[in-house]
Amino acid sequence: MRSQSDGLADRRNVASKWRISCQLSHHSSLGCLFVCKSADDPPLEKTILVGESVSIPCPLSTPGGSVQWLQDGSPIVLDLSATRRRQWNISPDGTAALTISEVRRTDAGRWECRELGSDGSVRKVARVLDLVVGSSPSDPYLELEGRRLVHQATVTVKEPQKLSLHCIVSGAIPPVRRIHWSIGEANLTSVSELFVEFSASEDAYTSRSVLALNVTRRVHGKELVCKVHHITWLQAAAVSASLNVLYEPSFSISREPGFGLPLLESMRVSLRCEVDANPPSDPIWVRDDGPLTISQDSQGFLNFTPVAHEHAGWYRCTTHHEFGFFASFGYFLNVRTAELPVSSDDGNTQLPNGLGQSTNIGCIPDGIFSLVLFIIIASFGLKIQIMNS
């Protein structure tokens, strides 16, 4: 036989597990209101679009009783119109459910069901669902200096410059909070800022992500992409623009045979100039210490076939560009004499044995000639021994 005090202890144990939303006026009262959800456990959240349908089950078992539905704490009235947009029923096993057809924005909020006793008193309340009636946002778009850009537009800008690009999406419920930026393989989201505003006239949110981009020639021709995520979309929506970066010319000079190898008379030698600029610009070879005696081709090549001693001198590459006249650093083309004739005592001319080898040359040191001869031959890496006659 259970006593009244035992029943009170049971109710207090239940109160420790569930949040009590009323005060006990008398220890013997059985009409205390319990919310059948842990205070730390929020109700399920569900997002649907305007015009869709939703079924909200009530977890309370109510054999012999009745269920009342509440939206944001206020009881809802039975829909007696012809459309019967909101309908609820209780199955024979006591399971209750509320079905809302053609959901409207006014259906959003926290839905609860409560069990009513035969005398109309409230026995229990179950926090069931936080219903979010979503609205799909419009397609995102990019904005630059207050001007809306079409999708896959081309943005032309001169380096170096800092651009402030906006990615905008409006008409969203709930608001868009995930907007990602990328250019090529680089993720730029960390250098962007997200702003969210509610428009009372549209009854929806507008999200704006602002990207501060340092524009250099390294991003020329690359695609800038903004991706927007929203709970009502199965996949992200993207909008993009291509960057056309204008920059001044820079020069790249190459040689065949490669730099570091000595150039000898009668060799085939080519100099090439490449100009990197936007808009493009053609290379023009000039010679600093005299007129250019050979012509260059359309690819920027100077072809010496063969190279001769008179071709030695200072060369540089120039270009006439939209931003002005530009020239490279000078390059000295050093051409060495391949054969050095030497007169012996008997009047015969002899050639050195070979590059890098030792040779004996008999000559009469006569001051200036001996010094010049030593300097020229030494440039070939020859070992010279002067023999007195």
CSV table of N, CA, C and O in Angstrom, one decimal, residues 54 56 69-71 74-81 83-89 97-109 111 131:
chain,number,residue,atom,x,y,z
A,54,VAL,N,3.9,19.5,-43.9
A,54,VAL,CA,4.7,19.0,-42.8
A,54,VAL,C,3.8,18.3,-41.8
A,54,VAL,O,2.7,18.7,-41.6
A,56,ILE,N,3.7,16.9,-37.9
A,56,ILE,CA,4.4,17.0,-36.6
A,56,ILE,C,3.8,16.0,-35.7
A,56,ILE,O,2.6,16.2,-35.2
A,69,TRP,N,-2.5,21.6,-29.4
A,69,TRP,CA,-1.3,22.0,-30.0
A,69,TRP,C,-1.1,23.5,-29.7
A,69,TRP,O,-2.0,24.3,-29.7
A,70,LEU,N,0.2,23.9,-29.5
A,70,LEU,CA,0.6,25.3,-29.3
A,70,LEU,C,1.7,25.7,-30.2
A,70,LEU,O,2.6,24.9,-30.6
A,71,GLN,N,1.6,26.9,-30.7
A,71,GLN,CA,2.6,27.5,-31.5
A,71,GLN,C,3.2,28.7,-30.8
A,71,GLN,O,2.4,29.7,-30.5
A,74,SER,N,1.2,29.6,-27.7
A,74,SER,CA,-0.2,30.0,-27.8
A,74,SER,C,-1.0,28.8,-28.4
A,74,SER,O,-0.6,28.3,-29.5
A,75,PRO,N,-2.1,28.4,-27.8
A,75,PRO,CA,-2.9,27.4,-28.4
A,75,PRO,C,-3.4,27.8,-29.8
A,75,PRO,O,-3.8,28.9,-30.0
A,76,ILE,N,-3.5,26.8,-30.7
A,76,ILE,CA,-4.0,27.1,-32.1
A,76,ILE,C,-5.4,26.6,-32.1
A,76,ILE,O,-5.8,25.6,-31.5
A,77,VAL,N,-6.2,27.3,-32.9
A,77,VAL,CA,-7.6,26.9,-33.0
A,77,VAL,C,-7.8,26.0,-34.2
A,77,VAL,O,-7.0,25.9,-35.1
A,78,LEU,N,-8.9,25.2,-34.1
A,78,LEU,CA,-9.1,24.2,-35.2
A,78,LEU,C,-9.5,24.9,-36.5
A,78,LEU,O,-10.2,25.9,-36.5
A,79,ASP,N,-8.9,24.4,-37.6
A,79,ASP,CA,-9.2,25.1,-38.9
A,79,ASP,C,-10.5,24.5,-39.4
A,79,ASP,O,-10.5,23.3,-39.9
A,80,LEU,N,-11.5,25.3,-39.4
A,80,LEU,CA,-12.8,24.8,-39.9
A,80,LEU,C,-13.1,25.3,-41.3
A,80,LEU,O,-14.2,25.1,-41.8
A,81,SER,N,-12.1,25.9,-42.0
A,81,SER,CA,-12.4,26.4,-43.3
A,81,SER,C,-12.4,25.2,-44.3
A,81,SER,O,-12.1,24.1,-44.0
A,83,THR,N,-10.5,24.6,-46.8
A,83,THR,CA,-9.2,24.1,-47.1
A,83,THR,C,-8.6,23.2,-46.0
A,83,THR,O,-7.9,22.3,-46.3
A,84,ARG,N,-9.0,23.5,-44.8
A,84,ARG,CA,-8.5,22.7,-43.6
A,84,ARG,C,-7.0,22.5,-43.7
A,84,ARG,O,-6.5,21.4,-43.8
A,85,ARG,N,-6.3,23.6,-43.7
A,85,ARG,CA,-4.9,23.6,-43.9
A,85,ARG,C,-4.2,22.9,-42.7
A,85,ARG,O,-3.2,22.3,-42.9
A,86,ARG,N,-4.7,23.1,-41.5
A,86,ARG,CA,-4.1,22.5,-40.3
A,86,ARG,C,-5.1,21.4,-39.8
A,86,ARG,O,-6.3,21.8,-39.5
A,87,GLN,N,-4.7,20.2,-39.8
A,87,GLN,CA,-5.5,19.1,-39.3
A,87,GLN,C,-4.7,18.3,-38.3
A,87,GLN,O,-3.5,18.1,-38.4
A,88,TRP,N,-5.4,17.8,-37.2
A,88,TRP,CA,-4.8,16.9,-36.3
A,88,TRP,C,-5.8,15.8,-35.9
A,88,TRP,O,-7.0,16.0,-36.0
A,89,ASN,N,-5.2,14.7,-35.5
A,89,ASN,CA,-6.0,13.6,-35.2
A,89,ASN,C,-5.3,12.7,-34.2
A,89,ASN,O,-4.0,12.8,-34.0
A,97,ALA,N,-0.9,13.6,-34.1
A,97,ALA,CA,-0.1,14.2,-35.1
A,97,ALA,C,-0.8,15.4,-35.7
A,97,ALA,O,-2.1,15.4,-35.8
A,98,LEU,N,-0.1,16.4,-36.0
A,98,LEU,CA,-0.6,17.6,-36.7
A,98,LEU,C,0.0,17.7,-38.1
A,98,LEU,O,1.2,17.6,-38.3
A,99,THR,N,-0.9,17.9,-39.1
A,99,THR,CA,-0.5,18.0,-40.4
A,99,THR,C,-0.8,19.4,-40.9
A,99,THR,O,-2.0,19.9,-40.8
A,100,ILE,N,0.2,20.1,-41.5
A,100,ILE,CA,0.0,21.4,-42.0
A,100,ILE,C,0.2,21.4,-43.5
A,100,ILE,O,1.3,21.0,-44.0
A,101,SER,N,-0.7,21.7,-44.3
A,101,SER,CA,-0.6,21.8,-45.7
A,101,SER,C,-0.3,23.2,-46.2
A,101,SER,O,-0.8,24.2,-45.6
A,102,GLU,N,0.3,23.3,-47.3
A,102,GLU,CA,0.7,24.6,-47.9
A,102,GLU,C,1.2,25.5,-46.9
A,102,GLU,O,0.6,26.6,-46.6
A,103,VAL,N,2.3,25.2,-46.3
A,103,VAL,CA,2.9,25.9,-45.2
A,103,VAL,C,3.2,27.4,-45.6
A,103,VAL,O,3.6,27.7,-46.7
A,104,ARG,N,2.9,28.2,-44.7
A,104,ARG,CA,3.1,29.7,-44.8
A,104,ARG,C,4.2,30.1,-43.9
A,104,ARG,O,4.6,29.5,-42.9
A,105,ARG,N,4.6,31.4,-44.1
A,105,ARG,CA,5.6,31.9,-43.2
A,105,ARG,C,5.1,32.0,-41.7
A,105,ARG,O,5.8,31.9,-40.8
A,106,THR,N,3.8,32.2,-41.6
A,106,THR,CA,3.2,32.3,-40.3
A,106,THR,C,3.2,31.0,-39.5
A,106,THR,O,2.9,31.0,-38.3
A,107,ASP,N,3.5,29.9,-40.2
A,107,ASP,CA,3.5,28.6,-39.5
A,107,ASP,C,4.9,28.4,-38.8
A,107,ASP,O,5.0,27.4,-38.1
A,108,ALA,N,5.8,29.3,-39.0
A,108,ALA,CA,7.1,29.1,-38.4
A,108,ALA,C,7.0,29.3,-36.9
A,108,ALA,O,6.2,30.1,-36.4
A,109,GLY,N,7.9,28.7,-36.1
A,109,GLY,CA,7.9,28.8,-34.7
A,109,GLY,C,8.1,27.5,-33.9
A,109,GLY,O,8.4,26.5,-34.5
A,111,TRP,N,6.7,24.5,-32.0
A,111,TRP,CA,5.4,23.7,-31.8
A,111,TRP,C,5.5,22.8,-30.7
A,111,TRP,O,6.5,22.1,-30.5
A,131,LEU,N,10.0,24.8,-36.1
A,131,LEU,CA,9.8,24.8,-37.5
A,131,LEU,C,10.3,26.1,-38.1
A,131,LEU,O,9.8,27.2,-37.7
